[in-house]
mmCIF file of C-alpha atoms in Angstrom:
data_model
loop_
_atom_site.group_PDB
_atom_site.id
_atom_site.type_symbol
_atom_site.label_atom_id
_atom_site.label_comp_id
_atom_site.label_asym_id
_atom_site.label_seq_id
_atom_site.Cartn_x
_atom_site.Cartn_y
_atom_site.Cartn_z
ATOM 1 C CA MET A 8 -14.099 14.383 -9.784
ATOM 2 C CA ILE A 9 -13.119 10.923 -8.519
ATOM 3 C CA PHE A 10 -13.388 9.563 -4.985
ATOM 4 C CA THR A 11 -11.022 6.721 -4.180
ATOM 5 C CA GLY A 12 -11.130 3.958 -1.579
ATOM 6 C CA GLY A 13 -10.037 0.396 -0.964
ATOM 7 C CA GLU A 14 -6.361 1.120 -1.662
ATOM 8 C CA PRO A 15 -4.276 4.005 -0.267
ATOM 9 C CA LEU A 16 -4.161 7.058 -2.524
ATOM 10 C CA THR A 17 -0.425 7.387 -3.094
ATOM 11 C CA GLU A 18 1.349 10.197 -4.915
ATOM 12 C CA THR A 19 1.892 7.826 -7.839
ATOM 13 C CA ARG A 20 -1.814 7.068 -8.123
ATOM 14 C CA ARG A 21 -2.750 10.735 -7.677
ATOM 15 C CA ARG A 22 -0.468 11.804 -10.536
ATOM 16 C CA PHE A 23 -1.812 9.053 -12.782
ATOM 17 C CA ILE A 24 -5.469 9.986 -12.192
ATOM 18 C CA GLU A 25 -4.879 13.734 -12.441
ATOM 19 C CA SER A 26 -2.972 13.251 -15.707
ATOM 20 C CA ALA A 27 -6.357 12.292 -17.225
ATOM 21 C CA GLY A 28 -7.829 15.640 -16.158
ATOM 22 C CA PHE A 29 -9.697 14.542 -13.024
ATOM 23 C CA GLU A 30 -9.646 15.858 -9.493
ATOM 24 C CA VAL A 31 -9.128 13.003 -7.029
ATOM 25 C CA TYR A 32 -10.113 12.805 -3.363
ATOM 26 C CA PRO A 33 -9.536 9.889 -0.973
ATOM 27 C CA ARG A 34 -12.149 8.410 1.353
ATOM 28 C CA TYR A 35 -11.408 6.170 4.328
ATOM 29 C CA VAL A 36 -13.956 3.355 4.535
ATOM 30 C CA ALA A 37 -13.983 -0.022 6.293
ATOM 31 C CA THR A 38 -16.497 -2.852 6.081
ATOM 32 C CA GLU A 39 -16.811 -2.977 9.864
ATOM 33 C CA THR A 40 -17.425 0.752 10.379
ATOM 34 C CA GLY A 41 -18.556 2.272 7.101
ATOM 35 C CA LEU A 42 -17.209 5.781 6.496
ATOM 36 C CA ILE A 43 -14.246 6.756 8.658
ATOM 37 C CA GLY A 44 -12.867 9.884 7.001
ATOM 38 C CA ALA A 45 -13.254 12.299 4.089
ATOM 39 C CA ALA A 46 -10.606 14.138 2.092
ATOM 40 C CA CYS A 47 -9.563 17.605 3.176
ATOM 41 C CA PRO A 48 -9.646 19.973 0.176
ATOM 42 C CA ASN A 49 -6.768 21.940 1.748
ATOM 43 C CA ARG A 50 -4.674 18.825 2.313
ATOM 44 C CA SER A 51 -0.937 19.084 2.782
ATOM 45 C CA VAL A 52 -0.354 15.393 1.945
ATOM 46 C CA VAL A 53 -2.113 13.313 -0.686
ATOM 47 C CA ASP A 54 -4.376 11.361 1.720
ATOM 48 C CA ASP A 55 -5.036 13.971 4.428
ATOM 49 C CA MET A 56 -8.582 13.200 5.634
ATOM 50 C CA HIS A 57 -10.973 14.503 8.278
ATOM 51 C CA LEU A 58 -11.998 11.854 10.806
ATOM 52 C CA TYR A 59 -15.761 11.566 11.324
ATOM 53 C CA THR A 60 -15.579 12.109 15.082
ATOM 54 C CA ASP A 61 -19.375 12.078 15.358
ATOM 55 C CA ARG A 62 -19.304 8.374 14.447
ATOM 56 C CA LEU A 63 -15.955 7.069 15.678
ATOM 57 C CA ALA A 64 -13.192 7.613 18.196
ATOM 58 C CA LEU A 65 -9.670 6.658 17.140
ATOM 59 C CA ILE A 66 -6.700 5.956 19.408
ATOM 60 C CA PRO A 67 -3.203 5.667 17.863
ATOM 61 C CA LEU A 68 -0.898 3.018 19.314
ATOM 62 C CA ASP A 69 2.786 3.689 18.584
ATOM 63 C CA GLN A 70 4.815 0.760 17.270
ATOM 64 C CA GLY A 71 8.282 2.288 17.359
ATOM 65 C CA ALA A 72 9.124 1.467 13.718
ATOM 66 C CA GLY A 73 9.512 4.034 11.001
ATOM 67 C CA THR A 74 7.617 4.076 7.728
ATOM 68 C CA ARG A 75 6.503 6.689 5.230
ATOM 69 C CA GLY A 76 5.284 9.754 7.117
ATOM 70 C CA GLY A 77 7.058 8.966 10.404
ATOM 71 C CA GLN A 78 6.356 6.528 13.242
ATOM 72 C CA ILE A 79 3.856 3.711 12.731
ATOM 73 C CA GLN A 80 0.685 4.232 14.746
ATOM 74 C CA ARG A 81 -1.774 1.350 14.795
ATOM 75 C CA PHE A 82 -5.360 2.547 14.834
ATOM 76 C CA LEU A 83 -7.808 1.401 17.523
ATOM 77 C CA PHE A 84 -11.456 2.239 16.757
ATOM 78 C CA THR A 85 -14.424 2.766 19.075
ATOM 79 C CA THR A 86 -17.880 3.316 17.595
ATOM 80 C CA LEU A 87 -19.918 6.255 18.896
ATOM 81 C CA SER A 88 -22.995 5.985 16.688
ATOM 82 C CA ALA A 89 -25.836 3.474 16.921
ATOM 83 C CA HIS A 90 -25.944 3.397 13.106
ATOM 84 C CA THR A 91 -22.566 1.732 12.507
ATOM 85 C CA ALA A 92 -22.529 -1.877 11.281
ATOM 86 C CA ARG A 93 -20.838 -3.191 14.462
ATOM 87 C CA ILE A 94 -20.236 -2.036 18.012
ATOM 88 C CA MET A 95 -16.486 -1.782 18.630
ATOM 89 C CA LEU A 96 -14.356 -0.862 21.634
ATOM 90 C CA ASN A 97 -10.665 -0.175 20.952
ATOM 91 C CA THR A 98 -10.763 -2.553 17.994
ATOM 92 C CA GLU A 99 -7.915 -3.031 15.514
ATOM 93 C CA LEU A 100 -8.819 -3.220 11.824
ATOM 94 C CA GLY A 101 -5.249 -3.756 10.608
ATOM 95 C CA ASP A 102 -4.561 -0.129 9.629
ATOM 96 C CA CYS A 103 -1.966 2.350 10.765
ATOM 97 C CA GLY A 104 -1.006 5.919 9.907
ATOM 98 C CA GLN A 105 -0.801 9.368 11.459
ATOM 99 C CA LEU A 106 -3.337 11.182 13.620
ATOM 100 C CA ASN A 107 -3.262 14.877 14.431
ATOM 101 C CA THR A 108 -5.514 17.808 15.311
ATOM 102 C CA GLN A 109 -5.184 20.922 13.180
ATOM 103 C CA TRP A 110 -7.051 23.898 11.780
ATOM 104 C CA CYS A 111 -7.196 23.674 7.981
ATOM 105 C CA GLY A 112 -9.801 26.314 7.086
ATOM 106 C CA CYS A 113 -12.081 24.054 5.020
ATOM 107 C CA LEU A 114 -15.811 23.582 5.648
ATOM 108 C CA LEU A 115 -15.342 20.235 7.390
ATOM 109 C CA GLY A 116 -12.917 21.862 9.803
ATOM 110 C CA GLU A 117 -15.258 24.795 10.403
ATOM 111 C CA ILE A 118 -18.084 22.500 11.542
ATOM 112 C CA GLY A 119 -15.835 20.778 14.064
ATOM 113 C CA PHE A 120 -14.089 17.927 12.242
ATOM 114 C CA ASN A 121 -10.559 19.055 13.110
ATOM 115 C CA VAL A 122 -9.030 15.599 13.718
ATOM 116 C CA HIS A 123 -7.039 14.466 10.669
ATOM 117 C CA VAL A 124 -5.735 11.051 9.602
ATOM 118 C CA SER A 125 -3.100 10.583 6.900
ATOM 119 C CA ASN A 126 -0.550 8.089 5.532
ATOM 120 C CA VAL A 127 -3.141 5.352 6.113
ATOM 121 C CA HIS A 128 -2.048 1.853 5.128
ATOM 122 C CA SER A 129 -1.905 -1.740 6.342
ATOM 123 C CA TYR A 130 0.840 -2.783 8.762
ATOM 124 C CA ASP A 131 1.047 -6.358 7.437
ATOM 125 C CA LYS A 132 4.600 -7.575 6.881
ATOM 126 C CA LEU A 133 6.397 -9.816 4.417
ATOM 127 C CA THR A 134 9.346 -11.900 5.639
ATOM 128 C CA VAL A 135 11.865 -13.316 3.162
ATOM 129 C CA GLU A 136 15.398 -14.560 3.916
ATOM 130 C CA GLY A 137 14.936 -13.460 7.524
ATOM 131 C CA MET A 138 14.262 -9.843 6.526
ATOM 132 C CA SER A 139 10.834 -8.293 7.230
ATOM 133 C CA LEU A 140 9.321 -5.289 5.482
ATOM 134 C CA LEU A 141 5.911 -3.645 5.701
ATOM 135 C CA THR A 142 3.847 -4.500 2.640
ATOM 136 C CA SER A 143 3.098 -0.778 2.269
ATOM 137 C CA GLU A 144 6.826 -0.003 2.036
ATOM 138 C CA LEU A 145 7.407 -2.576 -0.687
ATOM 139 C CA ASP A 146 4.231 -1.447 -2.476
ATOM 140 C CA ASN A 147 5.617 2.100 -2.631
ATOM 141 C CA MET A 148 8.952 0.888 -4.053
ATOM 142 C CA ILE A 149 7.326 -1.263 -6.742
ATOM 143 C CA SER A 150 4.809 1.426 -7.704
ATOM 144 C CA ALA A 151 7.495 4.123 -7.984
ATOM 145 C CA SER A 152 9.756 1.852 -10.069
ATOM 146 C CA LEU A 153 6.939 1.014 -12.485
ATOM 147 C CA GLU A 154 5.954 4.673 -12.800
ATOM 148 C CA GLU A 155 9.527 5.578 -13.767
ATOM 149 C CA MET A 156 9.291 2.962 -16.526
ATOM 150 C CA GLY A 157 6.047 4.442 -17.853
ATOM 151 C CA ALA A 158 3.643 1.888 -16.351
ATOM 152 C CA PRO A 159 0.304 2.722 -14.650
ATOM 153 C CA PRO A 160 0.133 2.319 -10.849
ATOM 154 C CA ASP A 161 -2.312 -0.597 -10.612
ATOM 155 C CA CYS A 162 -0.879 -2.941 -13.233
ATOM 156 C CA TYR A 163 0.670 -5.301 -10.692
ATOM 157 C CA GLN A 164 0.255 -7.417 -7.572
ATOM 158 C CA PHE A 165 2.812 -9.047 -5.331
ATOM 159 C CA TRP A 166 2.858 -11.841 -2.811
ATOM 160 C CA GLU A 167 5.061 -14.072 -0.701
ATOM 161 C CA MET A 168 5.368 -17.691 -1.880
ATOM 162 C CA GLN A 169 7.538 -20.726 -1.152
ATOM 163 C CA ASP A 170 9.508 -22.274 -3.999
ATOM 164 C CA ASN A 171 10.167 -25.983 -4.541
ATOM 165 C CA GLU A 172 13.057 -25.881 -2.066
ATOM 166 C CA GLY A 173 10.893 -24.392 0.691
ATOM 167 C CA LEU A 174 12.437 -20.922 0.460
ATOM 168 C CA ASN A 175 10.217 -17.844 0.539
ATOM 169 C CA ARG A 176 10.201 -15.671 -2.570
ATOM 170 C CA LEU A 177 8.655 -12.306 -3.405
ATOM 171 C CA VAL A 178 6.638 -12.720 -6.594
ATOM 172 C CA ILE A 179 5.577 -9.649 -8.591
ATOM 173 C CA ALA A 180 2.817 -10.214 -11.153
ATOM 174 C CA VAL A 181 2.847 -7.544 -13.870
ATOM 175 C CA SER A 182 0.241 -7.164 -16.589
ATOM 176 C CA PRO A 183 1.298 -8.821 -19.872
ATOM 177 C CA ASP A 184 0.025 -5.719 -21.691
ATOM 178 C CA LEU A 185 3.234 -3.896 -20.677
ATOM 179 C CA LYS A 186 5.315 -5.427 -23.421
ATOM 180 C CA PHE A 187 7.932 -2.669 -23.171
ATOM 181 C CA LEU A 188 8.780 -3.531 -19.566
ATOM 182 C CA ASN A 189 12.178 -5.045 -18.824
ATOM 183 C CA GLU A 190 11.734 -7.389 -15.860
ATOM 184 C CA LYS A 191 15.401 -7.435 -14.818
ATOM 185 C CA LYS A 192 15.545 -3.640 -14.817
ATOM 186 C CA LEU A 193 12.385 -3.553 -12.710
ATOM 187 C CA ILE A 194 13.936 -5.821 -10.077
ATOM 188 C CA GLY A 195 17.122 -3.743 -10.115
ATOM 189 C CA ALA A 196 15.160 -0.515 -9.672
ATOM 190 C CA ILE A 197 13.219 -1.923 -6.706
ATOM 191 C CA LEU A 198 16.404 -3.142 -5.015
ATOM 192 C CA ASP A 199 18.036 0.257 -5.568
ATOM 193 C CA LYS A 200 15.098 2.074 -3.981
ATOM 194 C CA LEU A 201 15.203 -0.253 -1.000
ATOM 195 C CA ARG A 202 18.944 0.321 -0.681
ATOM 196 C CA CYS A 203 18.541 4.111 -0.650
ATOM 197 C CA ALA A 204 15.462 4.408 1.588
ATOM 198 C CA ASN A 205 16.877 3.741 5.070
ATOM 199 C CA PRO A 206 19.369 1.391 6.808
ATOM 200 C CA ARG A 207 16.686 -1.236 7.517
ATOM 201 C CA THR A 208 15.490 -1.518 3.902
ATOM 202 C CA ALA A 209 19.100 -1.274 2.669
ATOM 203 C CA LEU A 210 19.944 -4.418 4.640
ATOM 204 C CA ALA A 211 16.912 -6.196 3.186
ATOM 205 C CA SER A 212 17.970 -5.114 -0.308
ATOM 206 C CA ARG A 213 21.426 -6.632 0.136
ATOM 207 C CA PHE A 214 20.097 -9.966 1.435
ATOM 208 C CA TRP A 215 17.352 -10.209 -1.190
ATOM 209 C CA ASN A 216 19.744 -9.295 -3.980
ATOM 210 C CA GLN A 217 22.214 -11.990 -2.961
ATOM 211 C CA ALA A 218 19.473 -14.612 -2.574
ATOM 212 C CA GLY A 219 17.652 -13.758 -5.813
ATOM 213 C CA ALA A 220 14.497 -13.318 -3.746
ATOM 214 C CA PHE A 221 12.436 -11.518 -6.416
ATOM 215 C CA GLN A 222 10.581 -13.180 -9.256
ATOM 216 C CA VAL A 223 8.557 -11.383 -11.932
ATOM 217 C CA ILE A 224 5.735 -13.133 -13.761
ATOM 218 C CA ARG A 225 3.382 -11.841 -16.444
ATOM 219 C CA GLU A 226 -0.174 -12.071 -15.150
ATOM 220 C CA ARG A 227 -3.093 -9.663 -14.917
ATOM 221 C CA PRO A 228 -3.982 -8.371 -11.434
ATOM 222 C CA ARG A 229 -6.824 -10.336 -9.895
ATOM 223 C CA GLN A 230 -9.828 -9.024 -7.999
ATOM 224 C CA SER A 231 -11.189 -10.185 -4.693
ATOM 225 C CA ASP A 232 -14.858 -11.022 -4.116
ATOM 226 C CA SER A 233 -15.424 -7.399 -3.064
ATOM 227 C CA GLN A 234 -13.920 -6.219 -6.384
ATOM 228 C CA LYS A 235 -11.005 -4.612 -4.566
ATOM 229 C CA LEU A 236 -7.686 -5.047 -6.336
ATOM 230 C CA LEU A 237 -5.324 -6.663 -3.864
ATOM 231 C CA PRO A 238 -1.677 -5.560 -4.088
ATOM 232 C CA VAL A 239 -0.603 -8.406 -1.802
ATOM 233 C CA LEU A 240 -1.578 -12.075 -1.941
ATOM 234 C CA LYS A 241 0.354 -14.161 0.559
ATOM 235 C CA LYS A 242 1.521 -17.708 -0.171
ATOM 236 C CA ARG A 243 -0.642 -17.994 -3.265
ATOM 237 C CA GLU A 244 -0.369 -21.152 -5.331
ATOM 238 C CA PRO A 245 1.176 -20.684 -8.809
ATOM 239 C CA SER A 246 -1.292 -19.983 -11.602
ATOM 240 C CA SER A 247 -2.286 -22.805 -13.900
ATOM 241 C CA ILE A 248 -1.588 -20.613 -16.903
ATOM 242 C CA GLU A 249 1.824 -20.509 -18.486
ATOM 243 C CA GLU A 250 3.903 -17.978 -16.569
ATOM 244 C CA LYS A 251 7.114 -16.268 -17.469
ATOM 245 C CA HIS A 252 9.362 -16.271 -14.404
ATOM 246 C CA VAL A 253 12.289 -13.909 -14.117
ATOM 247 C CA SER A 254 14.653 -14.254 -11.188
ATOM 248 C CA ALA A 255 17.406 -11.678 -11.320
ATOM 249 C CA THR A 256 20.110 -10.445 -8.987
ATOM 250 C CA PRO A 257 21.455 -7.361 -10.801
ATOM 251 C CA PRO A 258 24.251 -5.461 -9.067
ATOM 252 C CA THR A 259 23.058 -2.366 -7.249
ATOM 253 C CA ARG A 260 24.602 0.897 -8.209
#
């Protein structure tokens, strides 16, 4: 049995972990609050979690933009327990997702924890060539494309960076261990997924394809001071090591 945290438990990551014979359950934890939620064993989606309503109150704030799982709802937290690390009143931690009340039949639900959170992710955005996308949306596209090519889900990072001409670029760092990976095909697959997802991402795909906005380099994912693997590093300076850059604008199908 494995409990996950730090990064959202996506379907791609769930399949990868369970392929090794483990059961995997997500936990929702933040530095400011400690434990926020625990996995529901009867979950209908991969990261369906019970909110610890004895410790925290959560208010969703609709943003009016669609993402995976429906409308974006920014989370505002209020602490209810004297044992949390900080006292908070309607405080944003940078997360969004879905909030609902339901009867699931598990032990956590039976003792009163019937408020569920799911599709939890950051609502940070990347803006390139005038087109903005949620980092969580792009993360899903990259992860799914790599999985289809036989790569594990946490072999990459991506960030927004300016090139020598002052133009923003989306840089994807992929582990050099994946020698079988074709970088141009990876970029093409990501652009295709963006094109097919919805009208907003389709427009971004067209602009980014024409501008050659993606670059792929071979570099191992780096860890933060807290040992959390960061999928997004914004405006990072190029590495001092020799990097292989691939900028491709393959035609979409």
